[in-house]
Amino acid sequence: MNPTLAKWLQAPSVILLLLWMIVPLSMTIYFSTIRYHLLYQDRTGFIGLSNYEFFYTDPSFWPAILNTLILVGSVLLISVVLGLAISLLINHDFFGRGIVRVLLISPFFIMPTVNALVWKNMLMNPIYGLFAFISTSFGLDPIDWLSDFPLFSIIIIVSWQWTPFAILIFMTSLQSQDREQKEAATLDGAGFWAQFFNLTIPHLARPIAIVIMIQMIFHLSIFAEIFVTTSGGPGVQSTNLAFLIFTQALQGFDVGVASAGGVFAIILANIVAIFLIRIVGKSLTV
């Protein structure tokens, strides 16, 4: 095919993709530089970087940034380590392995809102939840998880849903590992940990990098679990950046400040993306 004709045929999809990205981003940047409060729509006009200053100096800003980083880092650590351990356990043949695999992966396909409701009402409820029942069975006082440990509870809830994703990726990758190489290592006297660090981890370098990259992109915008369970509280103990933007937009009715928060989120995501690309790039060159 003529290269010029091919470029013309690709042009509509490329233009549509650019509009898909540029229009929302341009509107967000524009709203972040004007006075746009839903309760005072007669007060408008260009105000420069005042919305950014207001968002930056909000007492909830730094706690939200810290909570976002703790939430993302903790969920990544739990899901990768636990996912890797479970994948190694179920990589061997045993009776009912197919059913066990399906059950382990199934939490990933539950909607975040349903996941949060299940944990809030059936497991972590201090009156009739499963954890409260277990505590009272041993003569202990039940723990009000969502009030006493709000951020830790969110980490557990999100990790429970995303660990199956890591299991799915690692389990698929382990199926392609060279068994003859492992058998030769066993004959040479290499133990489990020697094979794990010298054969399994290098083999899983790319899957681990992919899991970290995909999960970090999604975890930076976690919202449903926080909205359903703690509403960002008590105080700002479980407020992340996405929930702080929500409170500015739909509870403070200030679209301008919320748009400035959206730009902050884009900058944070790009900073994280730079590190991710470096991590993935190193793993792909192994």
Tab-separated table of N, CA and C in Angstrom, residues 163-249:
chain	number	residue	atom	x	y	z
A	163	THR	N	-4.748	-8.579	44.615
A	163	THR	CA	-3.811	-9.706	44.683
A	163	THR	C	-4.145	-10.784	43.655
A	164	PRO	N	-5.407	-11.104	43.415
A	164	PRO	CA	-5.729	-12.088	42.355
A	164	PRO	C	-5.214	-11.681	40.979
A	165	PHE	N	-5.164	-10.385	40.698
A	165	PHE	CA	-4.609	-9.951	39.418
A	165	PHE	C	-3.131	-10.329	39.320
A	166	ALA	N	-2.390	-10.105	40.413
A	166	ALA	CA	-0.975	-10.500	40.425
A	166	ALA	C	-0.839	-12.016	40.304
A	167	ILE	N	-1.727	-12.751	41.000
A	167	ILE	CA	-1.687	-14.222	40.907
A	167	ILE	C	-1.897	-14.670	39.461
A	168	LEU	N	-2.869	-14.049	38.801
A	168	LEU	CA	-3.174	-14.415	37.418
A	168	LEU	C	-1.965	-14.213	36.507
A	169	ILE	N	-1.288	-13.077	36.647
A	169	ILE	CA	-0.123	-12.787	35.795
A	169	ILE	C	1.042	-13.722	36.136
A	170	PHE	N	1.337	-13.878	37.440
A	170	PHE	CA	2.479	-14.713	37.844
A	170	PHE	C	2.237	-16.185	37.500
A	171	MET	N	1.007	-16.637	37.735
A	171	MET	CA	0.684	-18.044	37.473
A	171	MET	C	0.847	-18.358	35.987
A	172	THR	N	0.397	-17.454	35.144
A	172	THR	CA	0.545	-17.656	33.692
A	172	THR	C	2.006	-17.674	33.292
A	173	SER	N	2.796	-16.801	33.896
A	173	SER	CA	4.218	-16.747	33.551
A	173	SER	C	4.963	-17.981	34.042
A	174	LEU	N	4.592	-18.480	35.229
A	174	LEU	CA	5.279	-19.670	35.758
A	174	LEU	C	5.039	-20.894	34.885
A	175	GLN	N	3.924	-20.917	34.164
A	175	GLN	CA	3.657	-22.054	33.291
A	175	GLN	C	4.683	-22.165	32.167
A	176	SER	N	5.301	-21.040	31.818
A	176	SER	CA	6.265	-21.050	30.717
A	176	SER	C	7.707	-21.198	31.195
A	177	GLN	N	7.897	-21.392	32.508
A	177	GLN	CA	9.261	-21.551	33.017
A	177	GLN	C	9.836	-22.892	32.587
A	178	ASP	N	11.106	-22.891	32.248
A	178	ASP	CA	11.777	-24.090	31.755
A	178	ASP	C	11.924	-25.110	32.892
A	179	ARG	N	11.167	-26.220	32.807
A	179	ARG	CA	11.223	-27.241	33.863
A	179	ARG	C	12.542	-28.028	33.818
A	180	GLU	N	13.078	-28.205	32.610
A	180	GLU	CA	14.345	-28.939	32.518
A	180	GLU	C	15.466	-28.175	33.228
A	181	GLN	N	15.403	-26.865	33.143
A	181	GLN	CA	16.410	-26.043	33.828
A	181	GLN	C	16.303	-26.214	35.343
A	182	LYS	N	15.060	-26.270	35.849
A	182	LYS	CA	14.866	-26.463	37.285
A	182	LYS	C	15.302	-27.856	37.716
A	183	GLU	N	15.019	-28.858	36.869
A	183	GLU	CA	15.438	-30.217	37.201
A	183	GLU	C	16.964	-30.320	37.226
A	184	ALA	N	17.615	-29.632	36.274
A	184	ALA	CA	19.087	-29.650	36.262
A	184	ALA	C	19.644	-28.962	37.506
A	185	ALA	N	18.995	-27.872	37.936
A	185	ALA	CA	19.441	-27.176	39.140
A	185	ALA	C	19.260	-28.050	40.372
A	186	THR	N	18.158	-28.810	40.398
A	186	THR	CA	17.921	-29.721	41.521
A	186	THR	C	18.992	-30.814	41.580
A	187	LEU	N	19.348	-31.358	40.402
A	187	LEU	CA	20.385	-32.398	40.354
A	187	LEU	C	21.739	-31.840	40.794
A	188	ASP	N	21.947	-30.542	40.550
A	188	ASP	CA	23.216	-29.909	40.983
A	188	ASP	C	23.216	-29.541	42.459
A	189	GLY	N	22.087	-29.825	43.137
A	189	GLY	CA	22.048	-29.572	44.573
A	189	GLY	C	21.488	-28.225	44.973
A	190	ALA	N	20.914	-27.474	44.025
A	190	ALA	CA	20.351	-26.160	44.353
A	190	ALA	C	19.046	-26.345	45.127
A	191	GLY	N	18.933	-25.690	46.250
A	191	GLY	CA	17.728	-25.763	47.065
A	191	GLY	C	16.636	-24.851	46.544
A	192	PHE	N	15.533	-24.771	47.334
A	192	PHE	CA	14.376	-23.962	46.900
A	192	PHE	C	14.739	-22.492	46.753
A	193	TRP	N	15.412	-21.937	47.773
A	193	TRP	CA	15.701	-20.511	47.734
A	193	TRP	C	16.720	-20.167	46.650
A	194	ALA	N	17.695	-21.072	46.421
A	194	ALA	CA	18.668	-20.829	45.349
A	194	ALA	C	17.981	-20.800	43.998
A	195	GLN	N	17.037	-21.739	43.785
A	195	GLN	CA	16.289	-21.753	42.523
A	195	GLN	C	15.358	-20.539	42.432
A	196	PHE	N	14.812	-20.135	43.600
A	196	PHE	CA	13.874	-19.008	43.597
A	196	PHE	C	14.568	-17.711	43.170
A	197	PHE	N	15.749	-17.445	43.774
A	197	PHE	CA	16.426	-16.184	43.489
A	197	PHE	C	17.176	-16.188	42.153
A	198	ASN	N	17.647	-17.372	41.729
A	198	ASN	CA	18.470	-17.408	40.511
A	198	ASN	C	17.689	-17.794	39.255
A	199	LEU	N	16.535	-18.451	39.414
A	199	LEU	CA	15.771	-18.878	38.246
A	199	LEU	C	14.390	-18.224	38.185
A	200	THR	N	13.643	-18.319	39.312
A	200	THR	CA	12.252	-17.864	39.280
A	200	THR	C	12.144	-16.343	39.202
A	201	ILE	N	12.883	-15.641	40.071
A	201	ILE	CA	12.785	-14.169	40.074
A	201	ILE	C	13.230	-13.563	38.741
A	202	PRO	N	14.380	-13.980	38.162
A	202	PRO	CA	14.717	-13.441	36.826
A	202	PRO	C	13.665	-13.750	35.777
A	203	HIS	N	13.062	-14.941	35.869
A	203	HIS	CA	12.018	-15.294	34.899
A	203	HIS	C	10.777	-14.418	35.060
A	204	LEU	N	10.502	-14.000	36.316
A	204	LEU	CA	9.299	-13.199	36.579
A	204	LEU	C	9.579	-11.696	36.589
A	205	ALA	N	10.763	-11.270	36.166
A	205	ALA	CA	11.103	-9.842	36.227
A	205	ALA	C	10.120	-9.007	35.417
A	206	ARG	N	9.843	-9.404	34.205
A	206	ARG	CA	8.918	-8.637	33.380
A	206	ARG	C	7.489	-8.677	33.913
A	207	PRO	N	6.950	-9.863	34.265
A	207	PRO	CA	5.594	-9.865	34.852
A	207	PRO	C	5.469	-9.015	36.107
A	208	ILE	N	6.490	-9.033	36.963
A	208	ILE	CA	6.449	-8.201	38.172
A	208	ILE	C	6.403	-6.721	37.795
A	209	ALA	N	7.225	-6.322	36.825
A	209	ALA	CA	7.234	-4.923	36.387
A	209	ALA	C	5.885	-4.516	35.799
A	210	ILE	N	5.278	-5.416	35.039
A	210	ILE	CA	3.970	-5.110	34.431
A	210	ILE	C	2.894	-4.984	35.504
A	211	VAL	N	2.917	-5.907	36.485
A	211	VAL	CA	1.932	-5.847	37.573
A	211	VAL	C	2.071	-4.537	38.342
A	212	ILE	N	3.308	-4.157	38.660
A	212	ILE	CA	3.532	-2.908	39.397
A	212	ILE	C	3.043	-1.713	38.585
A	213	MET	N	3.345	-1.687	37.303
A	213	MET	CA	2.969	-0.549	36.469
A	213	MET	C	1.447	-0.419	36.362
A	214	ILE	N	0.767	-1.521	36.047
A	214	ILE	CA	-0.695	-1.463	35.863
A	214	ILE	C	-1.392	-1.121	37.174
A	215	GLN	N	-0.972	-1.792	38.257
A	215	GLN	CA	-1.646	-1.556	39.533
A	215	GLN	C	-1.415	-0.130	40.033
A	216	MET	N	-0.220	0.397	39.848
A	216	MET	CA	0.043	1.741	40.342
A	216	MET	C	-0.825	2.769	39.610
A	217	ILE	N	-1.037	2.573	38.319
A	217	ILE	CA	-1.885	3.492	37.562
A	217	ILE	C	-3.300	3.501	38.133
A	218	PHE	N	-3.831	2.308	38.451
A	218	PHE	CA	-5.197	2.234	38.975
A	218	PHE	C	-5.268	2.690	40.431
A	219	HIS	N	-4.234	2.378	41.217
A	219	HIS	CA	-4.302	2.688	42.647
A	219	HIS	C	-4.169	4.180	42.935
A	220	LEU	N	-3.578	4.931	42.008
A	220	LEU	CA	-3.493	6.379	42.222
A	220	LEU	C	-4.869	7.043	42.215
A	221	SER	N	-5.849	6.365	41.637
A	221	SER	CA	-7.192	6.953	41.544
A	221	SER	C	-8.230	6.154	42.321
A	222	ILE	N	-7.816	5.465	43.367
A	222	ILE	CA	-8.774	4.708	44.185
A	222	ILE	C	-9.797	5.662	44.801
A	223	PHE	N	-11.063	5.338	44.615
A	223	PHE	CA	-12.111	6.231	45.122
A	223	PHE	C	-13.289	5.459	45.730
A	224	ALA	N	-13.782	4.449	45.015
A	224	ALA	CA	-15.018	3.773	45.431
A	224	ALA	C	-14.890	3.169	46.823
A	225	GLU	N	-13.772	2.516	47.095
A	225	GLU	CA	-13.599	1.860	48.395
A	225	GLU	C	-13.629	2.885	49.529
A	226	ILE	N	-13.004	4.053	49.310
A	226	ILE	CA	-12.982	5.089	50.342
A	226	ILE	C	-14.360	5.715	50.497
A	227	PHE	N	-15.010	5.996	49.392
A	227	PHE	CA	-16.334	6.637	49.434
A	227	PHE	C	-17.353	5.757	50.159
A	228	VAL	N	-17.315	4.446	49.916
A	228	VAL	CA	-18.310	3.535	50.490
A	228	VAL	C	-18.045	3.252	51.965
A	229	THR	N	-16.770	3.150	52.341
A	229	THR	CA	-16.463	2.672	53.688
A	229	THR	C	-16.218	3.797	54.707
A	230	THR	N	-15.291	4.697	54.421
A	230	THR	CA	-14.890	5.687	55.434
A	230	THR	C	-15.220	7.127	55.059
A	231	SER	N	-15.552	7.365	53.795
A	231	SER	CA	-15.782	8.741	53.309
A	231	SER	C	-14.588	9.651	53.609
A	232	GLY	N	-13.402	9.064	53.556
A	232	GLY	CA	-12.182	9.833	53.764
A	232	GLY	C	-11.795	10.052	55.215
A	233	GLY	N	-12.623	9.638	56.151
A	233	GLY	CA	-12.377	9.907	57.555
A	233	GLY	C	-11.876	8.707	58.330
A	234	PRO	N	-11.883	8.798	59.659
A	234	PRO	CA	-12.233	10.002	60.439
A	234	PRO	C	-11.235	11.149	60.178
A	235	GLY	N	-11.766	12.365	60.096
A	235	GLY	CA	-10.910	13.483	59.719
A	235	GLY	C	-10.455	13.312	58.280
A	236	VAL	N	-9.140	13.249	58.113
A	236	VAL	CA	-8.581	12.999	56.783
A	236	VAL	C	-7.677	11.768	56.813
A	237	GLN	N	-7.923	10.863	57.760
A	237	GLN	CA	-7.032	9.720	57.942
A	237	GLN	C	-7.033	8.772	56.747
A	238	SER	N	-8.112	8.747	55.980
A	238	SER	CA	-8.154	7.861	54.806
A	238	SER	C	-8.458	8.644	53.530
A	239	THR	N	-8.205	9.929	53.551
A	239	THR	CA	-8.429	10.754	52.357
A	239	THR	C	-7.207	10.674	51.447
A	240	ASN	N	-7.430	10.257	50.218
A	240	ASN	CA	-6.338	10.301	49.238
A	240	ASN	C	-6.579	11.459	48.273
A	241	LEU	N	-5.708	11.608	47.304
A	241	LEU	CA	-5.794	12.767	46.409
A	241	LEU	C	-7.086	12.762	45.599
A	242	ALA	N	-7.495	11.591	45.112
A	242	ALA	CA	-8.728	11.503	44.316
A	242	ALA	C	-9.948	11.903	45.150
A	243	PHE	N	-9.985	11.454	46.408
A	243	PHE	CA	-11.140	11.792	47.254
A	243	PHE	C	-11.114	13.268	47.645
A	244	LEU	N	-9.927	13.847	47.807
A	244	LEU	CA	-9.835	15.277	48.123
A	244	LEU	C	-10.369	16.123	46.962
A	245	ILE	N	-10.058	15.717	45.734
A	245	ILE	CA	-10.601	16.424	44.563
A	245	ILE	C	-12.121	16.308	44.541
A	246	PHE	N	-12.628	15.126	44.880
A	246	PHE	CA	-14.083	14.930	44.930
A	246	PHE	C	-14.732	15.856	45.956
A	247	THR	N	-14.121	15.984	47.122
A	247	THR	CA	-14.707	16.849	48.146
A	247	THR	C	-14.703	18.312	47.715
A	248	GLN	N	-13.668	18.730	46.998
A	248	GLN	CA	-13.632	20.115	46.517
A	248	GLN	C	-14.697	20.351	45.449
A	249	ALA	N	-14.911	19.342	44.578
A	249	ALA	CA	-15.817	19.534	43.449
A	249	ALA	C	-17.280	19.384	43.842
